[in-house]
PDB file of C-alpha atoms in Angstrom:
ATOM      1  CA  MET A 130     143.424 204.296  39.451  1.00 42.00           C
ATOM      2  CA  LEU A 131     142.792 206.758  41.301  1.00 37.00           C
ATOM      3  CA  ILE A 132     138.703 206.604  40.370  1.00 40.00           C
ATOM      4  CA  LEU A 133     138.944 202.788  40.737  1.00 39.00           C
ATOM      5  CA  SER A 134     140.828 203.851  43.951  1.00 43.00           C
ATOM      6  CA  LEU A 135     137.142 206.511  45.358  1.00 39.00           C
ATOM      7  CA  CYS A 136     135.222 203.865  43.971  1.00 42.00           C
ATOM      8  CA  THR A 137     136.400 201.717  46.772  1.00 44.00           C
ATOM      9  CA  LEU A 138     136.458 203.673  49.196  1.00 41.00           C
ATOM     10  CA  SER A 139     132.404 205.515  48.918  1.00 46.00           C
ATOM     11  CA  ALA A 140     131.605 201.381  48.979  1.00 43.00           C
ATOM     12  CA  VAL A 141     133.562 201.229  52.744  1.00 41.00           C
ATOM     13  CA  LEU A 142     131.256 204.615  53.593  1.00 42.00           C
ATOM     14  CA  TYR A 143     128.692 203.091  52.139  1.00 44.00           C
ATOM     15  CA  SER A 144     127.768 199.779  54.152  1.00 44.00           C
ATOM     16  CA  GLN A 145     129.341 201.164  57.380  1.00 46.00           C
ATOM     17  CA  GLN A 146     126.687 203.307  57.648  1.00 46.00           C
ATOM     18  CA  THR A 147     124.315 201.474  56.525  1.00 45.00           C
ATOM     19  CA  VAL A 148     125.520 198.570  59.105  1.00 43.00           C
ATOM     20  CA  GLU A 149     125.311 201.478  62.217  1.00 48.00           C
ATOM     21  CA  THR A 150     121.868 203.065  61.430  1.00 47.00           C
ATOM     22  CA  ASP A 151     120.239 198.529  60.891  1.00 49.00           C
ATOM     23  CA  THR A 152     122.598 198.903  64.395  1.00 45.00           C
ATOM     24  CA  GLN A 153     120.557 201.734  65.278  1.00 49.00           C
ATOM     25  CA  VAL A 154     117.301 200.258  64.602  1.00 43.00           C
ATOM     26  CA  PHE A 155     117.300 197.403  66.711  1.00 43.00           C
ATOM     27  CA  ALA A 156     118.899 199.120  70.096  1.00 45.00           C
ATOM     28  CA  ALA A 157     115.721 200.860  69.213  1.00 48.00           C
ATOM     29  CA  GLU A 158     113.444 198.017  69.378  1.00 47.00           C
ATOM     30  CA  ILE A 159     115.379 196.549  71.989  1.00 44.00           C
ATOM     31  CA  GLY A 160     114.622 199.343  74.042  1.00 49.00           C
ATOM     32  CA  SER A 161     111.143 200.384  73.188  1.00 47.00           C
ATOM     33  CA  SER A 162     109.681 196.059  74.727  1.00 45.00           C
ATOM     34  CA  ASP A 163     110.136 194.969  77.818  1.00 47.00           C
ATOM     35  CA  SER A 164     112.808 192.332  76.808  1.00 45.00           C
ATOM     36  CA  ILE A 165     114.509 190.380  74.045  1.00 43.00           C
ATOM     37  CA  SER A 166     111.766 187.704  73.451  1.00 44.00           C
ATOM     38  CA  ASP A 167     109.110 190.624  72.970  1.00 48.00           C
ATOM     39  CA  ILE A 168     110.691 191.630  69.113  1.00 44.00           C
ATOM     40  CA  PRO A 169     109.349 189.760  66.189  1.00 47.00           C
ATOM     41  CA  MET A 170     111.452 187.230  65.104  1.00 44.00           C
ATOM     42  CA  LYS A 171     110.995 185.922  61.312  1.00 42.00           C
ATOM     43  CA  ASP A 172     110.312 182.470  60.438  1.00 41.00           C
ATOM     44  CA  THR A 173     109.886 181.196  63.297  1.00 41.00           C
ATOM     45  CA  ILE A 174     108.394 177.686  64.050  1.00 40.00           C
ATOM     46  CA  MET A 175     105.343 177.498  66.417  1.00 44.00           C
ATOM     47  CA  PRO A 176     104.252 174.485  67.683  1.00 46.00           C
ATOM     48  CA  LEU A 177     100.855 174.024  66.457  1.00 41.00           C
ATOM     49  CA  PRO A 178      97.760 172.693  68.762  1.00 50.00           C
ATOM     50  CA  THR A 179      96.807 169.103  68.853  1.00 54.00           C
ATOM     51  CA  GLY A 180      93.212 169.628  70.034  1.00 60.00           C
ATOM     52  CA  GLU A 181      92.769 166.116  71.563  1.00 78.00           C
ATOM     53  CA  TRP A 182      92.495 166.888  75.320  1.00 84.00           C
ATOM     54  CA  LYS A 183      93.046 163.835  77.503  1.00 88.00           C
ATOM     55  CA  PRO A 184      93.262 162.593  81.448  1.00 90.00           C
ATOM     56  CA  ASP A 185      95.465 162.141  83.471  1.00 92.00           C
ATOM     57  CA  PRO A 186      95.754 158.925  85.688  1.00 92.00           C
ATOM     58  CA  ILE A 187      97.716 160.150  88.412  1.00 94.00           C
ATOM     59  CA  ARG A 188      95.082 163.239  89.019  1.00 94.00           C
ATOM     60  CA  ALA A 189      92.219 160.396  87.703  1.00 93.00           C
ATOM     61  CA  VAL A 190      92.804 158.337  91.314  1.00 94.00           C
ATOM     62  CA  TRP A 191      94.011 161.127  93.523  1.00 95.00           C
ATOM     63  CA  MET A 192      90.228 163.510  92.178  1.00 94.00           C
ATOM     64  CA  GLY A 193      87.967 160.065  93.053  1.00 93.00           C
ATOM     65  CA  ALA A 194      90.150 159.000  95.747  1.00 94.00           C
ATOM     66  CA  ILE A 195      88.828 162.608  97.491  1.00 94.00           C
ATOM     67  CA  ILE A 196      85.543 161.966  96.058  1.00 93.00           C
ATOM     68  CA  PRO A 197      84.300 159.125  95.472  1.00 92.00           C
ATOM     69  CA  GLY A 198      83.244 158.871  91.671  1.00 93.00           C
ATOM     70  CA  TYR A 199      84.754 161.852  90.218  1.00 94.00           C
ATOM     71  CA  GLY A 200      87.493 159.730  89.271  1.00 93.00           C
ATOM     72  CA  GLN A 201      84.547 158.550  86.346  1.00 94.00           C
ATOM     73  CA  ILE A 202      83.379 162.635  86.108  1.00 94.00           C
ATOM     74  CA  TYR A 203      86.883 163.334  85.592  1.00 94.00           C
ATOM     75  CA  ASN A 204      87.770 160.520  82.742  1.00 93.00           C
ATOM     76  CA  ARG A 205      83.613 162.164  81.193  1.00 91.00           C
ATOM     77  CA  SER A 206      82.779 158.600  81.817  1.00 91.00           C
ATOM     78  CA  TYR A 207      79.522 160.012  83.050  1.00 93.00           C
ATOM     79  CA  TRP A 208      77.559 156.443  82.136  1.00 94.00           C
ATOM     80  CA  LYS A 209      79.453 154.453  84.716  1.00 93.00           C
ATOM     81  CA  LEU A 210      78.003 156.596  87.499  1.00 94.00           C
ATOM     82  CA  PRO A 211      74.383 155.286  88.056  1.00 95.00           C
ATOM     83  CA  ILE A 212      77.130 152.044  88.988  1.00 94.00           C
ATOM     84  CA  VAL A 213      79.805 153.045  90.893  1.00 95.00           C
ATOM     85  CA  TYR A 214      76.751 156.159  93.324  1.00 95.00           C
ATOM     86  CA  GLY A 215      74.019 153.263  93.274  1.00 96.00           C
ATOM     87  CA  THR A 216      76.503 150.458  94.585  1.00 95.00           C
ATOM     88  CA  PHE A 217      77.653 153.441  97.840  1.00 96.00           C
ATOM     89  CA  MET A 218      73.975 153.797  98.244  1.00 96.00           C
ATOM     90  CA  GLY A 219      73.476 149.865  98.465  1.00 96.00           C
ATOM     91  CA  CYS A 220      76.486 149.319 100.659  1.00 96.00           C
ATOM     92  CA  ALA A 221      75.336 152.118 102.528  1.00 96.00           C
ATOM     93  CA  TYR A 222      72.082 151.496 103.412  1.00 97.00           C
ATOM     94  CA  ALA A 223      72.831 148.237 104.200  1.00 97.00           C
ATOM     95  CA  ILE A 224      75.746 149.113 106.430  1.00 97.00           C
ATOM     96  CA  VAL A 225      72.976 150.774 108.161  1.00 97.00           C
ATOM     97  CA  TRP A 226      69.989 148.176 109.108  1.00 97.00           C
ATOM     98  CA  THR A 227      72.704 145.411 109.808  1.00 97.00           C
ATOM     99  CA  ASN A 228      73.846 148.103 111.963  1.00 97.00           C
ATOM    100  CA  GLY A 229      70.231 148.583 113.145  1.00 96.00           C
ATOM    101  CA  ILE A 230      69.214 145.691 113.935  1.00 96.00           C
ATOM    102  CA  TYR A 231      72.621 144.690 115.692  1.00 97.00           C
ATOM    103  CA  THR A 232      72.341 146.907 117.829  1.00 97.00           C
ATOM    104  CA  ASP A 233      68.980 146.296 118.976  1.00 96.00           C
ATOM    105  CA  TYR A 234      70.281 142.471 119.756  1.00 96.00           C
ATOM    106  CA  LYS A 235      73.227 143.812 121.257  1.00 96.00           C
ATOM    107  CA  THR A 236      71.134 145.512 124.444  1.00 95.00           C
ATOM    108  CA  ALA A 237      68.561 143.205 124.721  1.00 95.00           C
ATOM    109  CA  TYR A 238      71.370 140.160 124.881  1.00 95.00           C
ATOM    110  CA  ARG A 239      72.675 143.190 128.087  1.00 94.00           C
ATOM    111  CA  ASP A 240      69.934 143.927 129.154  1.00 94.00           C
ATOM    112  CA  ILE A 241      68.727 140.043 129.996  1.00 93.00           C
ATOM    113  CA  ALA A 242      72.470 139.405 131.161  1.00 91.00           C
ATOM    114  CA  THR A 243      72.489 142.350 133.535  1.00 91.00           C
ATOM    115  CA  ASP A 244      68.575 142.690 134.202  1.00 88.00           C
ATOM    116  CA  PRO A 245      67.987 142.260 138.366  1.00 88.00           C
ATOM    117  CA  ASN A 246      64.730 142.880 137.646  1.00 87.00           C
ATOM    118  CA  TYR A 247      63.348 140.136 134.784  1.00 89.00           C
ATOM    119  CA  ASN A 248      60.840 140.361 133.740  1.00 88.00           C
ATOM    120  CA  PRO A 249      59.487 138.411 130.759  1.00 87.00           C
ATOM    121  CA  LEU A 250      55.729 140.294 130.523  1.00 87.00           C
ATOM    122  CA  ASP A 251      57.669 143.692 130.430  1.00 89.00           C
ATOM    123  CA  PRO A 252      56.367 145.213 127.095  1.00 89.00           C
ATOM    124  CA  THR A 253      59.672 147.830 128.394  1.00 91.00           C
ATOM    125  CA  LYS A 254      62.563 145.712 128.253  1.00 92.00           C
ATOM    126  CA  SER A 255      64.250 145.467 125.346  1.00 93.00           C
ATOM    127  CA  TYR A 256      64.476 141.605 125.789  1.00 93.00           C
ATOM    128  CA  VAL A 257      61.280 141.346 125.480  1.00 91.00           C
ATOM    129  CA  ALA A 258      60.020 144.055 122.976  1.00 92.00           C
ATOM    130  CA  ILE A 259      62.357 142.109 120.170  1.00 93.00           C
ATOM    131  CA  LEU A 260      60.775 138.949 120.399  1.00 92.00           C
ATOM    132  CA  PRO A 261      59.238 137.420 117.069  1.00 89.00           C
ATOM    133  CA  LYS A 262      55.106 138.259 117.207  1.00 87.00           C
ATOM    134  CA  GLY A 263      53.498 135.969 119.143  1.00 86.00           C
ATOM    135  CA  TYR A 264      55.942 134.458 121.058  1.00 89.00           C
ATOM    136  CA  GLY A 265      56.805 135.064 124.833  1.00 88.00           C
ATOM    137  CA  ILE A 266      59.927 133.546 126.350  1.00 90.00           C
ATOM    138  CA  ASP A 267      59.302 131.144 129.062  1.00 85.00           C
ATOM    139  CA  ALA A 268      56.151 128.338 128.155  1.00 76.00           C
ATOM    140  CA  GLY A 269      52.901 129.194 128.290  1.00 73.00           C
ATOM    141  CA  THR A 270      53.303 133.570 128.264  1.00 76.00           C
ATOM    142  CA  GLY A 271      53.725 133.642 123.895  1.00 73.00           C
ATOM    143  CA  SER A 272      50.378 132.846 122.363  1.00 72.00           C
ATOM    144  CA  ALA A 273      52.727 131.786 118.666  1.00 73.00           C
ATOM    145  CA  GLY A 274      55.349 129.805 120.790  1.00 79.00           C
ATOM    146  CA  SER A 275      58.264 130.255 123.422  1.00 83.00           C
ATOM    147  CA  MET A 276      61.918 130.623 122.676  1.00 89.00           C
ATOM    148  CA  GLY A 277      62.790 127.531 125.716  1.00 86.00           C
ATOM    149  CA  GLY A 278      62.791 130.179 128.157  1.00 88.00           C
ATOM    150  CA  LYS A 279      65.342 132.672 129.540  1.00 90.00           C
ATOM    151  CA  GLN A 280      68.676 130.628 129.148  1.00 91.00           C
ATOM    152  CA  LYS A 281      67.379 129.946 125.590  1.00 92.00           C
ATOM    153  CA  TYR A 282      66.534 132.731 124.963  1.00 93.00           C
ATOM    154  CA  THR A 283      70.257 134.397 126.031  1.00 94.00           C
ATOM    155  CA  THR A 284      72.395 132.179 123.660  1.00 94.00           C
ATOM    156  CA  TYR A 285      69.169 133.395 120.416  1.00 95.00           C
ATOM    157  CA  LEU A 286      70.406 136.791 121.134  1.00 95.00           C
ATOM    158  CA  GLN A 287      73.780 136.446 121.278  1.00 95.00           C
ATOM    159  CA  SER A 288      73.907 134.144 118.213  1.00 96.00           C
ATOM    160  CA  ASN A 289      72.226 136.772 116.515  1.00 96.00           C
ATOM    161  CA  MET A 290      73.962 139.453 117.602  1.00 96.00           C
ATOM    162  CA  ASN A 291      76.736 137.787 116.092  1.00 97.00           C
ATOM    163  CA  SER A 292      75.342 137.047 113.295  1.00 97.00           C
ATOM    164  CA  TYR A 293      74.581 140.557 112.376  1.00 97.00           C
ATOM    165  CA  ARG A 294      77.348 141.867 113.242  1.00 97.00           C
ATOM    166  CA  ARG A 295      79.385 139.858 110.726  1.00 97.00           C
ATOM    167  CA  TYR A 296      76.604 140.950 108.041  1.00 97.00           C
ATOM    168  CA  ARG A 297      77.206 144.211 109.640  1.00 97.00           C
ATOM    169  CA  ASP A 298      81.395 144.118 109.292  1.00 97.00           C
ATOM    170  CA  ILE A 299      81.546 142.055 105.402  1.00 97.00           C
ATOM    171  CA  THR A 300      79.471 145.055 103.998  1.00 97.00           C
ATOM    172  CA  ILE A 301      82.156 147.735 105.616  1.00 97.00           C
ATOM    173  CA  VAL A 302      84.000 145.382 103.326  1.00 97.00           C
ATOM    174  CA  ALA A 303      82.207 144.814 100.122  1.00 96.00           C
ATOM    175  CA  MET A 304      81.926 149.272 100.485  1.00 96.00           C
ATOM    176  CA  VAL A 305      85.894 149.410 101.075  1.00 96.00           C
ATOM    177  CA  VAL A 306      85.903 146.926  97.804  1.00 97.00           C
ATOM    178  CA  ALA A 307      83.931 148.649  95.902  1.00 96.00           C
ATOM    179  CA  TYR A 308      85.570 151.340  96.630  1.00 96.00           C
ATOM    180  CA  THR A 309      89.425 150.922  95.374  1.00 96.00           C
ATOM    181  CA  LEU A 310      87.025 149.165  92.452  1.00 96.00           C
ATOM    182  CA  SER A 311      85.989 152.867  91.733  1.00 96.00           C
ATOM    183  CA  LEU A 312      89.836 153.967  92.107  1.00 96.00           C
ATOM    184  CA  ILE A 313      91.506 151.180  89.245  1.00 96.00           C
ATOM    185  CA  ASP A 314      88.521 152.187  87.166  1.00 95.00           C
ATOM    186  CA  ALA A 315      89.103 155.633  86.917  1.00 95.00           C
ATOM    187  CA  TYR A 316      93.158 154.709  86.520  1.00 95.00           C
ATOM    188  CA  VAL A 317      92.907 151.833  84.215  1.00 94.00           C
ATOM    189  CA  ASP A 318      89.905 153.899  81.765  1.00 92.00           C
ATOM    190  CA  ALA A 319      91.947 157.481  81.715  1.00 92.00           C
ATOM    191  CA  GLN A 320      95.080 155.297  80.303  1.00 91.00           C
ATOM    192  CA  LEU A 321      93.048 153.346  77.854  1.00 89.00           C
ATOM    193  CA  TYR A 322      91.112 156.731  77.025  1.00 83.00           C
ATOM    194  CA  ASP A 323      92.615 156.881  73.260  1.00 76.00           C
ATOM    195  CA  PHE A 324      92.738 153.351  72.433  1.00 75.00           C
ATOM    196  CA  ASP A 325      92.128 152.457  69.493  1.00 64.00           C
ATOM    197  CA  ILE A 326      88.312 150.352  69.474  1.00 62.00           C
ATOM    198  CA  SER A 327      86.455 151.361  66.312  1.00 62.00           C
ATOM    199  CA  THR A 328      86.153 148.619  63.393  1.00 58.00           C
ATOM    200  CA  ASP A 329      89.366 149.445  62.461  1.00 55.00           C
ATOM    201  CA  LEU A 330      90.924 146.953  64.675  1.00 51.00           C
ATOM    202  CA  SER A 331      90.757 143.873  62.170  1.00 55.00           C
ATOM    203  CA  MET A 332      92.710 141.610  59.776  1.00 56.00           C
ATOM    204  CA  ASN A 333      93.194 142.465  55.906  1.00 57.00           C
ATOM    205  CA  ILE A 334      93.770 139.712  52.989  1.00 58.00           C
ATOM    206  CA  GLU A 335      95.358 141.637  50.087  1.00 60.00           C
ATOM    207  CA  PRO A 336      96.548 139.289  47.947  1.00 61.00           C
ATOM    208  CA  ARG A 337      99.661 141.093  46.736  1.00 60.00           C
ATOM    209  CA  VAL A 338     101.971 139.998  42.536  1.00 61.00           C
ATOM    210  CA  THR A 339     105.563 140.316  42.485  1.00 62.00           C
ATOM    211  CA  ARG A 340     107.929 140.572  39.780  1.00 63.00           C
ATOM    212  CA  ASP A 341     111.758 139.561  39.845  1.00 62.00           C
ATOM    213  CA  PRO A 342     113.479 142.704  39.025  1.00 63.00           C
ATOM    214  CA  LEU A 343     115.952 140.936  36.901  1.00 64.00           C
ATOM    215  CA  ASN A 344     113.418 139.374  34.074  1.00 62.00           C
ATOM    216  CA  ASN A 345     110.939 140.917  34.621  1.00 61.00           C
ATOM    217  CA  ARG A 346     109.428 138.142  35.014  1.00 57.00           C
ATOM    218  CA  ASN A 347     106.505 137.011  38.219  1.00 56.00           C
ATOM    219  CA  ALA A 348     108.254 135.271  41.345  1.00 51.00           C
ATOM    220  CA  GLU A 349     104.848 134.953  43.461  1.00 56.00           C
ATOM    221  CA  ILE A 350     102.191 135.922  44.915  1.00 55.00           C
ATOM    222  CA  LYS A 351     102.152 137.312  48.649  1.00 57.00           C
ATOM    223  CA  VAL A 352      98.879 137.115  50.817  1.00 57.00           C
ATOM    224  CA  ALA A 353      99.067 139.779  53.296  1.00 57.00           C
ATOM    225  CA  PHE A 354      97.878 140.978  56.714  1.00 55.00           C
ATOM    226  CA  THR A 355      97.082 144.005  57.311  1.00 56.00           C
ATOM    227  CA  LEU A 356      96.426 145.019  61.515  1.00 53.00           C
ATOM    228  CA  LYS A 357      95.247 148.618  61.390  1.00 52.00           C
TER     229      LYS A 357
END
């Protein structure tokens, strides 16, 4: 009985010493680390990175809104850049060209309507300089013909002024529409970036034979349609 008691007492003292030693070691590790998170933990499950990049649709729209075409660059759709920038450059050229002609007709119309020193033969006058080649304002003043007099020529200038102003405005609207479509394209392209368009998107016909589990006889033949 005495021997059993001594054995039990020794086991208790050894377990207390082991617990104190482990506590001291753990405290030392905490003291040598900046935080508890720095202590290496065992059996910790870390998520594995997928390594697959996917564009953010909202970011693509904002980048395309700041710099036209940059949304397509962000989505890595580089083949669309010639289309986007070609459309913008074409619209910009059309705006500048139509606005220049509109300004010329506007100046000529304003000058012929307000010029107190009207002279249909002065080539320095804006309304004379814009005449078609070989034409004059009044009858007998042009080798190719006349514009029918001052009143008809004034109406001609006003009509062309309004037409080219309308062409310029339509081109501006077309450029705004192209800008909006580029943003929509950037958003949709980012949303469908990982959409599967491979040849696996097909329907496979697979015959299947099933058996009756009770009598182990053929029960029916099924045709399975699998869409991958």
